[in-house]
XYZ file of C-alpha atoms in Angstrom:
715
model
C -95.205 38.975 76.436
C -92.772 39.159 79.349
C -89.812 40.979 78.819
C -86.476 41.923 80.566
C -85.791 45.557 81.264
C -82.180 46.361 81.783
C -80.979 49.719 82.947
C -78.362 51.517 85.186
C -79.132 51.208 88.842
C -78.325 54.843 89.234
C -81.070 56.006 86.844
C -84.001 53.583 86.862
C -86.532 54.479 84.118
C -89.452 55.055 86.397
C -91.706 56.143 83.499
C -91.254 52.913 81.753
C -91.783 50.842 84.957
C -94.836 52.797 85.855
C -96.441 52.468 82.294
C -95.745 48.650 82.293
C -97.247 48.318 85.790
C -100.210 50.337 84.646
C -100.865 48.205 81.476
C -100.106 44.918 83.323
C -97.021 44.067 81.207
C -94.858 41.673 83.129
C -91.083 42.852 83.452
C -88.027 41.144 84.642
C -85.826 43.901 86.233
C -82.058 43.860 85.523
C -80.369 47.034 86.949
C -76.962 45.957 85.693
C -76.247 48.269 82.821
C -73.384 50.669 83.044
C -73.983 54.220 84.296
C -75.234 56.506 81.432
C -76.475 53.670 79.379
C -79.968 53.860 77.806
C -82.536 51.299 79.102
C -83.111 48.303 76.924
C -86.261 46.166 76.769
C -85.134 42.512 75.799
C -87.781 39.874 74.485
C -87.403 36.004 74.639
C -87.413 36.129 70.893
C -83.958 37.793 70.996
C -85.337 41.105 69.843
C -84.825 44.182 71.756
C -85.759 47.850 71.883
C -83.372 50.686 73.163
C -84.174 54.037 74.630
C -87.028 55.450 76.751
C -89.459 56.684 74.193
C -89.356 53.642 71.819
C -90.043 51.416 74.897
C -92.769 53.649 76.048
C -94.455 53.654 72.535
C -94.176 49.793 72.461
C -95.977 49.633 75.853
C -98.731 52.025 74.662
C -99.395 50.043 71.509
C -99.552 46.742 73.271
C -101.989 48.162 75.990
C -105.446 46.783 76.111
C -106.578 50.212 77.596
C -108.678 52.065 75.093
C -106.980 55.144 73.399
C -103.903 54.626 75.670
C -101.876 56.075 72.864
C -104.592 58.570 71.635
C -107.774 57.869 69.725
C -106.455 59.015 66.468
C -103.271 60.083 64.497
C -103.461 63.699 65.769
C -103.692 62.634 69.313
C -101.004 60.072 68.888
C -98.777 62.961 67.554
C -99.439 64.954 70.831
C -98.735 61.900 72.903
C -95.258 61.579 71.185
C -94.692 65.388 71.881
C -95.423 64.847 75.631
C -93.085 61.876 75.787
C -90.334 63.915 74.478
C -91.232 66.721 76.741
C -91.501 64.681 80.028
C -87.736 64.407 80.731
C -87.734 68.317 81.221
C -89.115 67.755 84.630
C -85.945 65.707 85.426
C -83.574 68.540 84.559
C -83.083 70.574 87.675
C -82.550 73.999 86.102
C -85.762 73.536 83.988
C -87.998 72.031 86.474
C -89.830 75.272 87.656
C -90.245 76.353 84.103
C -91.733 72.905 83.044
C -94.267 73.145 86.018
C -95.390 76.519 85.042
C -95.831 75.566 81.409
C -97.862 72.380 82.075
C -99.830 74.179 84.809
C -100.959 76.850 82.264
C -101.738 74.158 79.740
C -103.966 72.423 82.257
C -105.956 75.356 83.168
C -108.992 74.081 81.335
C -107.969 70.464 80.694
C -108.460 67.181 82.738
C -105.982 65.188 80.822
C -102.786 66.067 78.708
C -104.163 64.720 75.477
C -107.909 64.484 74.536
C -110.532 63.683 76.964
C -109.241 60.513 78.502
C -106.141 59.175 80.203
C -103.082 58.385 77.809
C -99.485 57.090 78.471
C -98.668 60.920 78.319
C -100.396 61.311 81.609
C -98.634 58.422 83.203
C -95.218 59.322 82.016
C -95.411 62.966 83.069
C -97.008 61.926 86.375
C -94.191 59.511 86.967
C -91.421 61.825 86.176
C -92.967 64.467 88.700
C -93.133 61.883 91.351
C -89.520 60.877 90.494
C -88.404 64.439 91.626
C -88.900 63.312 95.181
C -89.117 65.937 98.035
C -88.735 69.098 95.759
C -92.163 68.164 93.977
C -93.841 67.051 97.313
C -93.098 70.577 98.619
C -94.758 72.197 95.586
C -97.677 70.035 95.989
C -98.284 71.430 99.391
C -97.994 75.097 98.106
C -100.698 76.838 96.007
C -98.179 77.787 93.240
C -99.330 75.434 90.423
C -102.879 74.483 91.369
C -103.853 73.186 87.950
C -100.792 70.850 87.729
C -101.339 69.579 91.457
C -105.116 68.921 90.715
C -104.205 66.948 87.626
C -101.485 64.988 89.586
C -103.645 64.451 92.563
C -106.482 63.164 90.374
C -104.193 60.545 88.858
C -102.643 59.707 92.144
C -106.139 59.228 93.805
C -107.348 57.048 91.050
C -104.363 54.818 90.285
C -102.208 55.121 93.464
C -102.383 51.437 94.319
C -101.029 50.693 90.890
C -98.296 53.249 90.682
C -97.265 53.606 94.499
C -95.347 50.273 94.429
C -92.962 51.675 91.855
C -92.539 55.013 93.265
C -91.871 53.445 96.759
C -89.192 51.182 95.265
C -87.326 53.649 93.045
C -87.926 57.185 94.298
C -86.198 58.811 97.271
C -86.510 62.178 98.884
C -83.833 63.490 96.495
C -85.417 61.909 93.410
C -85.223 58.885 91.222
C -82.369 56.441 92.000
C -81.151 58.470 95.011
C -82.781 56.243 97.590
C -85.434 53.487 96.825
C -88.209 53.277 99.417
C -87.454 56.877 100.268
C -87.654 57.459 104.047
C -86.379 53.893 105.020
C -83.040 54.450 103.453
C -82.763 57.719 105.109
C -83.206 55.843 108.327
C -80.959 52.758 107.901
C -77.676 54.634 108.480
C -75.585 53.854 111.662
C -73.641 56.918 111.094
C -75.054 60.347 111.435
C -73.042 61.203 108.295
C -75.556 61.460 105.476
C -72.952 60.101 102.996
C -72.169 57.005 105.074
C -72.980 53.594 103.427
C -76.461 52.163 103.863
C -76.577 49.401 106.593
C -76.862 46.142 104.746
C -78.276 42.899 105.730
C -75.196 40.974 106.841
C -73.840 38.755 104.015
C -76.714 39.771 101.739
C -76.152 39.227 97.972
C -78.629 40.471 95.345
C -80.807 37.702 94.163
C -79.842 35.429 96.959
C -81.720 36.903 99.835
C -84.833 35.221 101.358
C -86.771 36.770 104.144
C -89.958 35.564 105.903
C -92.850 37.382 107.658
C -94.186 34.995 110.310
C -97.308 36.077 111.979
C -98.985 33.735 114.498
C -102.721 33.273 113.388
C -104.131 34.171 116.869
C -105.517 37.637 115.944
C -105.663 40.102 113.097
C -102.551 42.047 112.175
C -102.002 45.240 114.045
C -99.776 48.270 113.330
C -96.852 46.572 114.868
C -97.042 43.676 112.541
C -97.525 46.047 109.624
C -94.045 47.441 110.477
C -92.528 43.952 110.400
C -94.306 43.051 107.276
C -93.378 46.103 105.299
C -89.667 45.973 106.380
C -89.508 42.378 105.069
C -91.045 43.595 101.861
C -88.550 46.458 101.534
C -85.559 44.067 102.011
C -86.912 41.449 99.656
C -87.397 44.120 96.933
C -84.180 45.935 97.623
C -82.113 42.560 97.181
C -84.377 41.129 94.518
C -85.036 38.209 96.765
C -87.840 36.093 98.042
C -90.513 36.723 100.664
C -92.152 33.878 102.479
C -95.238 34.442 104.437
C -95.359 31.751 107.050
C -97.997 31.204 109.661
C -96.522 30.272 113.012
C -99.381 27.920 113.837
C -97.961 26.044 116.753
C -100.603 26.752 119.419
C -104.003 25.269 118.580
C -105.583 26.800 121.687
C -105.281 30.392 120.251
C -105.404 29.930 116.492
C -108.175 29.622 113.919
C -108.860 29.774 110.138
C -110.721 33.173 110.775
C -107.290 34.668 111.859
C -105.544 33.045 108.918
C -108.023 34.393 106.282
C -107.890 37.971 107.917
C -104.101 38.076 108.279
C -103.817 37.256 104.397
C -106.395 39.968 103.864
C -104.339 42.525 105.991
C -101.150 41.410 103.954
C -103.019 42.113 100.681
C -104.252 45.539 102.104
C -100.565 46.593 103.052
C -99.465 45.697 99.434
C -96.965 43.147 100.588
C -96.349 40.819 97.649
C -95.032 37.384 98.653
C -93.694 34.479 96.884
C -95.339 31.706 98.793
C -97.563 31.097 101.894
C -96.324 28.320 104.319
C -97.365 27.040 107.734
C -95.141 25.730 110.439
C -97.610 22.926 110.776
C -96.601 21.655 107.315
C -93.345 20.649 109.000
C -94.823 18.935 112.289
C -93.498 15.516 111.224
C -90.020 16.768 110.643
C -90.057 18.767 113.735
C -90.926 15.752 115.803
C -88.209 13.779 114.019
C -85.712 16.547 115.036
C -87.005 16.598 118.602
C -86.519 12.784 118.915
C -83.225 12.997 117.325
C -82.017 15.629 119.856
C -83.234 13.403 122.617
C -81.179 10.500 121.377
C -78.133 12.746 121.143
C -78.454 13.905 124.590
C -79.150 17.472 123.566
C -82.723 17.469 124.839
C -84.588 15.691 127.746
C -88.214 15.209 128.909
C -89.125 16.944 132.028
C -92.177 16.564 134.406
C -91.241 19.362 136.697
C -94.404 21.584 137.617
C -94.646 24.772 135.602
C -94.197 27.140 138.533
C -91.297 25.117 139.914
C -89.710 24.855 136.540
C -89.937 28.688 136.222
C -88.319 29.297 139.595
C -85.540 26.747 138.880
C -84.716 28.548 135.469
C -84.620 31.960 137.301
C -82.359 30.719 139.899
C -80.139 28.532 137.752
C -80.999 25.251 139.359
C -80.973 22.081 137.161
C -83.921 19.894 136.979
C -83.825 16.589 138.582
C -84.938 15.118 135.162
C -81.908 16.681 133.287
C -79.791 13.589 133.584
C -82.436 11.022 132.796
C -81.218 8.233 130.463
C -81.896 8.516 126.845
C -84.338 5.459 127.189
C -86.347 7.174 130.046
C -86.521 10.213 127.960
C -87.818 8.305 124.761
C -90.369 6.494 126.942
C -91.773 9.697 128.161
C -91.705 11.303 124.729
C -93.782 8.408 123.550
C -96.225 9.094 126.461
C -96.389 12.865 125.163
C -97.013 11.921 121.696
C -99.801 9.704 122.608
C -101.302 12.390 124.938
C -101.545 10.037 127.784
C -102.166 11.255 131.380
C -98.398 10.789 132.101
C -97.403 12.385 128.939
C -99.561 15.576 129.576
C -97.384 16.166 132.757
C -94.203 16.495 130.689
C -92.456 18.758 128.320
C -89.314 18.519 126.174
C -86.474 20.780 127.124
C -83.196 21.519 125.294
C -80.142 20.749 127.357
C -78.348 23.973 126.951
C -76.651 25.766 129.989
C -78.587 26.434 133.181
C -75.799 28.834 134.547
C -75.794 31.040 131.594
C -76.354 34.726 132.531
C -78.744 34.787 129.480
C -81.762 33.087 130.907
C -83.068 32.203 127.442
C -80.352 29.693 127.292
C -81.339 27.825 130.602
C -82.964 24.778 128.956
C -85.714 26.243 127.026
C -88.817 24.318 126.415
C -88.937 22.675 122.929
C -92.143 20.548 122.947
C -95.434 20.663 125.107
C -98.577 18.747 125.094
C -101.989 20.157 123.919
C -105.117 18.256 123.281
C -107.007 21.034 121.609
C -107.917 20.435 117.993
C -105.707 22.370 115.434
C -107.282 24.473 112.876
C -105.476 22.805 109.971
C -104.592 19.340 111.080
C -107.405 18.592 113.594
C -106.699 16.274 116.452
C -103.913 14.449 114.695
C -101.222 15.637 117.174
C -101.102 15.821 120.905
C -97.702 17.555 120.970
C -96.722 20.975 119.504
C -93.293 22.642 119.235
C -92.702 25.998 120.767
C -91.926 28.988 118.689
C -88.308 29.107 119.912
C -87.751 25.537 118.660
C -89.772 25.566 115.422
C -88.727 28.892 114.194
C -84.954 28.350 113.709
C -85.744 24.888 112.194
C -88.153 26.029 109.624
C -86.236 29.182 108.841
C -83.257 26.935 107.850
C -85.425 24.325 105.976
C -87.153 27.054 103.940
C -83.929 28.723 102.833
C -84.336 31.879 104.807
C -81.176 33.731 104.832
C -82.015 36.734 107.071
C -84.657 36.601 109.854
C -85.972 40.010 110.725
C -87.038 40.243 114.387
C -87.897 43.130 116.770
C -85.337 44.057 119.270
C -87.429 42.845 122.133
C -86.216 39.330 121.323
C -82.608 40.475 121.526
C -81.881 38.197 124.437
C -83.082 35.201 122.570
C -80.877 35.701 119.568
C -78.056 33.440 121.216
C -80.593 30.810 121.938
C -81.743 31.021 118.216
C -78.090 30.449 116.984
C -77.473 27.744 119.632
C -80.647 25.676 118.657
C -79.581 25.825 114.956
C -76.080 24.643 115.990
C -77.459 21.776 117.980
C -79.659 20.720 115.097
C -76.738 20.772 112.797
C -78.302 23.269 110.480
C -76.948 26.217 108.549
C -76.706 29.659 110.167
C -79.615 32.077 109.466
C -78.741 35.701 110.086
C -80.978 37.806 112.539
C -81.511 41.397 111.732
C -83.167 43.464 114.500
C -85.470 46.514 114.226
C -87.259 48.450 116.992
C -90.779 47.361 118.006
C -93.379 50.032 117.097
C -95.007 51.224 120.300
C -97.828 53.715 120.181
C -99.177 56.142 123.003
C -102.370 54.982 124.695
C -102.280 51.680 122.773
C -102.170 47.933 123.592
C -100.434 45.799 120.983
C -100.655 42.492 122.819
C -103.101 40.067 121.095
C -104.025 38.539 124.481
C -105.076 41.893 125.703
C -106.789 42.843 122.572
C -108.704 39.445 122.717
C -109.845 40.462 126.018
C -111.701 43.472 124.551
C -113.465 41.200 121.962
C -114.391 38.636 124.373
C -115.786 41.037 126.785
C -117.745 43.104 124.310
C -115.729 46.259 125.065
C -115.347 46.672 121.131
C -117.337 45.239 118.250
C -114.732 42.908 116.936
C -111.198 43.000 115.735
C -112.122 45.571 113.066
C -113.352 48.144 115.721
C -112.102 51.432 114.852
C -110.593 51.867 118.229
C -108.440 48.834 117.724
C -104.932 49.331 116.334
C -105.438 46.393 113.928
C -104.863 47.182 110.166
C -108.618 46.705 109.595
C -109.498 48.815 112.685
C -107.405 51.935 111.762
C -108.567 51.618 107.906
C -111.989 51.542 109.129
C -111.371 54.676 111.275
C -110.253 56.382 108.068
C -106.681 55.841 107.736
C -105.377 55.440 104.106
C -103.068 52.623 103.832
C -100.435 54.783 101.972
C -100.248 57.020 105.096
C -99.517 53.953 107.282
C -96.718 52.818 104.907
C -95.303 56.318 104.731
C -95.221 56.424 108.649
C -93.546 53.159 109.054
C -91.070 53.751 106.522
C -90.185 57.137 107.809
C -89.108 55.215 110.944
C -86.977 52.830 109.004
C -85.080 49.847 110.349
C -83.927 51.696 113.435
C -82.969 49.616 116.524
C -83.835 52.463 118.942
C -86.929 51.720 121.046
C -89.482 54.756 120.782
C -93.021 55.566 121.634
C -94.749 56.998 118.789
C -97.614 59.511 118.725
C -100.643 58.987 116.653
C -101.011 62.566 115.835
C -98.069 62.171 113.512
C -99.704 59.319 111.625
C -102.994 61.125 111.282
C -101.210 64.355 110.207
C -99.741 62.300 107.187
C -103.190 61.006 106.492
C -104.772 64.339 106.388
C -102.390 65.456 103.730
C -103.351 62.460 101.720
C -107.220 62.849 102.026
C -107.666 66.623 102.135
C -106.742 67.328 98.507
C -109.266 64.937 97.143
C -112.178 64.165 99.600
C -115.608 65.736 98.803
C -117.083 68.549 101.014
C -120.407 68.178 102.546
C -122.432 69.948 105.140
C -124.160 68.860 108.307
C -125.864 70.447 111.396
C -126.262 69.004 114.850
C -129.887 67.458 115.003
C -130.446 68.382 118.614
C -128.621 71.836 118.465
C -129.648 73.636 115.466
C -131.754 76.894 114.889
C -133.785 78.072 112.049
C -132.685 81.313 110.179
C -135.515 82.929 108.292
C -134.401 85.064 105.306
C -137.084 87.668 104.743
C -135.920 88.448 101.214
C -134.746 84.849 100.454
C -136.138 82.852 97.438
C -139.831 82.416 97.316
C -139.412 79.048 96.315
C -136.360 76.711 97.015
C -134.016 76.406 94.018
C -131.030 74.319 93.254
C -127.475 74.941 92.115
C -124.899 72.345 90.952
C -121.634 72.969 92.879
C -118.298 71.087 92.949
C -117.851 68.713 95.773
C -114.282 69.889 96.126
C -113.469 73.436 94.763
C -109.883 72.521 93.836
C -110.356 68.820 92.832
C -112.683 68.103 89.864
C -112.302 64.320 90.455
C -114.576 64.761 93.584
C -117.588 65.389 91.324
C -120.628 67.537 91.788
C -123.320 68.101 94.331
C -126.887 69.697 94.190
C -127.084 72.591 96.837
C -130.738 73.739 97.626
C -131.231 77.429 98.495
C -134.290 78.482 100.360
C -135.653 81.258 102.765
C -135.555 79.093 105.806
C -132.159 77.558 106.529
C -130.649 75.508 109.558
C -127.743 76.727 111.406
C -125.768 75.017 114.134
C -126.818 76.522 117.513
C -123.266 77.258 118.482
C -123.108 79.550 115.376
C -126.408 81.136 116.123
C -125.212 81.830 119.746
C -122.051 83.622 118.474
C -123.990 86.019 116.402
C -125.046 89.504 117.548
C -128.068 91.334 116.461
C -127.527 93.573 113.415
C -124.303 91.550 112.571
C -123.560 90.734 109.001
C -122.291 87.043 108.445
C -121.371 84.981 105.399
C -123.372 82.111 104.507
C -120.792 79.730 102.779
C -121.366 79.146 99.138
C -124.108 81.726 99.009
C -123.208 85.233 100.235
C -123.692 87.648 103.180
C -126.830 87.982 105.395
C -127.647 90.568 107.944
C -129.290 89.233 111.225
C -132.034 91.708 112.208
C -133.823 89.726 115.009
C -132.639 87.033 117.605
C -135.758 85.224 119.107
C -135.111 83.887 122.660
C -137.337 81.749 124.957
C -136.172 80.870 128.480
C -132.587 81.876 127.536
C -132.474 79.670 124.588
C -132.242 80.912 121.076
C -135.405 79.661 119.130
C -134.993 81.581 115.659
C -132.856 84.130 113.871
C -134.609 86.499 111.348
C -132.589 88.467 108.864
C -132.167 89.281 105.226
C -129.689 88.419 102.370
C -127.130 91.143 101.426
C -125.563 89.251 98.539
C -123.693 92.357 97.400
C -121.741 92.538 100.819
C -118.021 91.502 100.934
C -117.078 88.337 102.396
C -113.768 89.996 103.463
C -115.613 92.191 106.004
C -117.501 89.425 107.988
C -116.076 87.684 111.137
C -118.292 84.648 110.742
C -118.385 82.239 107.927
C -121.200 79.950 108.514
C -122.307 76.507 107.079
C -126.085 76.082 106.689
C -128.758 73.675 105.238
C -132.027 74.443 103.541
C -134.990 73.395 105.630
C -136.203 70.667 103.209
C -137.617 67.211 103.617
C -134.679 65.589 101.747
C -131.988 66.205 104.479
C -130.271 62.951 105.479
C -130.165 61.636 109.222
C -126.662 61.254 110.357
C -124.918 59.575 113.304
C -121.501 61.278 113.841
C -119.215 58.953 115.944
C -116.271 60.117 117.794
C -113.803 57.641 119.362
C -111.195 57.847 122.225
C -108.270 55.646 123.298
C -109.187 52.292 124.896
C -106.653 52.967 127.827
C -106.175 56.165 129.879
C -102.409 55.888 130.458
C -100.055 57.128 127.785
C -97.466 54.259 128.409
C -98.126 50.919 130.439
C -95.285 49.781 132.222
C -94.585 46.101 132.839
C -96.094 46.297 136.237
C -99.235 48.082 135.187
C -102.467 46.280 134.968
C -104.246 47.289 131.798
C -107.622 46.679 133.353
C -107.008 49.369 135.965
C -106.400 51.733 133.130
C -109.287 51.316 130.973
C -110.904 54.532 129.544
C -114.494 54.578 130.751
C -115.904 56.357 127.697
C -114.297 55.565 124.218
C -117.248 56.230 121.705
C -119.789 58.911 121.375
C -122.471 59.379 118.839
C -124.126 62.695 117.890
C -127.210 62.844 115.810
C -127.247 65.258 112.918
C -128.713 66.309 109.511
C -126.732 66.196 106.290
C -127.278 67.681 102.924
C -129.451 65.535 100.553
C -126.351 64.490 98.504
C -125.113 62.235 101.328
C -127.666 59.596 100.609
C -125.337 58.681 97.677
C -122.185 58.149 100.022
C -120.621 54.701 99.672
C -119.294 52.675 102.524
C -115.534 53.490 103.023
C -115.888 56.825 101.358
C -114.144 59.828 103.031
C -115.501 63.255 103.176
C -115.124 66.406 104.900
C -118.075 68.004 106.811
C -117.232 71.561 106.489
C -115.941 73.294 109.725
C -116.549 69.964 111.497
C -113.788 67.527 110.255
C -113.053 64.594 108.200
C -115.275 61.439 108.289
C -115.458 57.980 106.883
C -118.755 56.585 105.902
C -119.208 53.281 107.868
C -122.947 52.664 107.111
C -124.309 54.365 103.911
C -127.908 55.467 103.393
C -130.658 52.706 103.298
C -133.809 54.596 104.394
C -134.804 57.736 106.200
C -135.337 56.031 109.510
C -131.899 54.618 109.580
C -129.094 57.247 109.922
C -125.896 57.308 107.867
C -123.007 56.415 110.127
C -119.892 58.532 109.831
C -116.711 57.911 111.748
C -114.734 61.006 112.804
C -111.074 60.876 111.410
C -108.444 62.463 113.521
C -106.622 65.108 111.736
C -103.478 65.344 113.838
C -104.386 67.982 116.073
C -104.340 67.256 119.843
C -107.374 64.959 120.514
C -110.024 66.073 123.056
C -110.999 63.421 125.511
C -114.725 62.069 125.401
C -114.712 61.901 129.241
């Protein structure tokens, strides 16, 4: 049953919130208790539970998950012991001792109690996550490998479930210190870290309503992701509402495909919203408002040619139609509504101030004709509102209190407020944040559409695209994108971001958990014959990741004929001892060369040799029929200039080569890879499986994932 969890806002019980989230127990959050008060769980019946552990035990007992509180009385007793021990991690002086104790306890265990996940694991995990930066620093070190392996295993398996809680309640300094960690670090106007956070102007907890309003004219890209996540952050911070509204006012550019994929992208980003609306829902009311403004003399119909109108606005020259009578304007408006030839020559303009230094106030266009069918309402309308007209109206009508807009629209803020005033609607506060700009990247949907329409990319999900689906397909974990965006916060400073920083965050997430495999380049490999190698091939079962059990096992074949990459063979000298990874040392006795090309190496195993004495540690594959054909795909930026200026034509800065495929052979285990699975090819890099194994004649397609190091151009 649904219950209300009350606690002090300074010490949110993250273990309770995580456990409830994990088992699907709906909670109403009430952070109103006095500092130092124990959390209380109140039920609709009037009953309540007080204290962390009684609430946790209730959650465990009500869970539908098998054995979540232990499979028998003994395991239940151990669960209770761990619940009592878990707060030790939150004691600064005892933190390291607790880590050392649990690390030793997990040396030969996968879970804290028994052989399956229990609430004990969730509670200890959440308390560790609640430490913030101190724990994150330890995770990167090799100090507590068993504890980190256990933590990463749960993190990998249940991150989507638990991350939302961590993001909301844990800052760099720990639980309650700064929800949505990096963002709050960044929303200070003052350089003084003790300065108060920048609040949404006039915001009150429980009264805030924000909206994320993408236009359905393309897929969401990384810039939209920032806007969406900031709206999500403020809605959660103020316990308010988040509206997803499709700004569908231009039927020539929009489609249901884009609507469906934007919703898919929003789900991928973990953005929880209260309702989805469409500007087209308000078309009748918007038309009524336009007609009302015409009748009040606050708007007029103009048939000035487009180019002339643009020049007059720049020069501050009033249109000859500006002083039309209301009757003339209404007559022309009727022509527009009916989509007649005369009406198609006209538009509706607001009568603001043609001499204002801010050119956005120089009689902006409110309505224009368009006879293209609309993806939702068909051919019902021949006139459509502009974004500048529709946005403030619908914001006010839907109860939006704060409109988040990127600072590129700063000059239009005065226009937004003036239009609201002329409409006689309440004020909606604008909160600005800086637009996210990335090096070598186009974020204009018009320009991205050019690449799609001209077959320069596959589609909107192409891994070279900055769309959410594109970068995820490239191998980016969505939690890396969230971290990257929240680290920038709600700053208004314009900046050009490097992709390397994002991929570095991504590497830290995938490296501890992704499986290791081996491949050699198909056109550049050399046979190495081991004269004292096994007469018959044999198989050993090895871990896919030496430090992460959750990656599973793989079968590695050992034989007396093995393949090496040609580059490795070329680096070996006759008589040199090398290390064959996951096997041992071997000594190269002979290097066969034909026409200056190495054709074969001959040597013998020297397994008693020390790996510490060899210079080369080499990956290899047994020469067997079961090897899997691979296509290793590398990508480059679509444009060749780091930052395009306004005067630059992107078509003159296209990168001539943005995709390269290298045929390779992979170990036999790779026929089990799933689409979307991320692996590391040892000594080659990280890859995401885009097309899994179907048959031997069709290669497994692996997309190379950048790791944050300087990217090498394909040209």
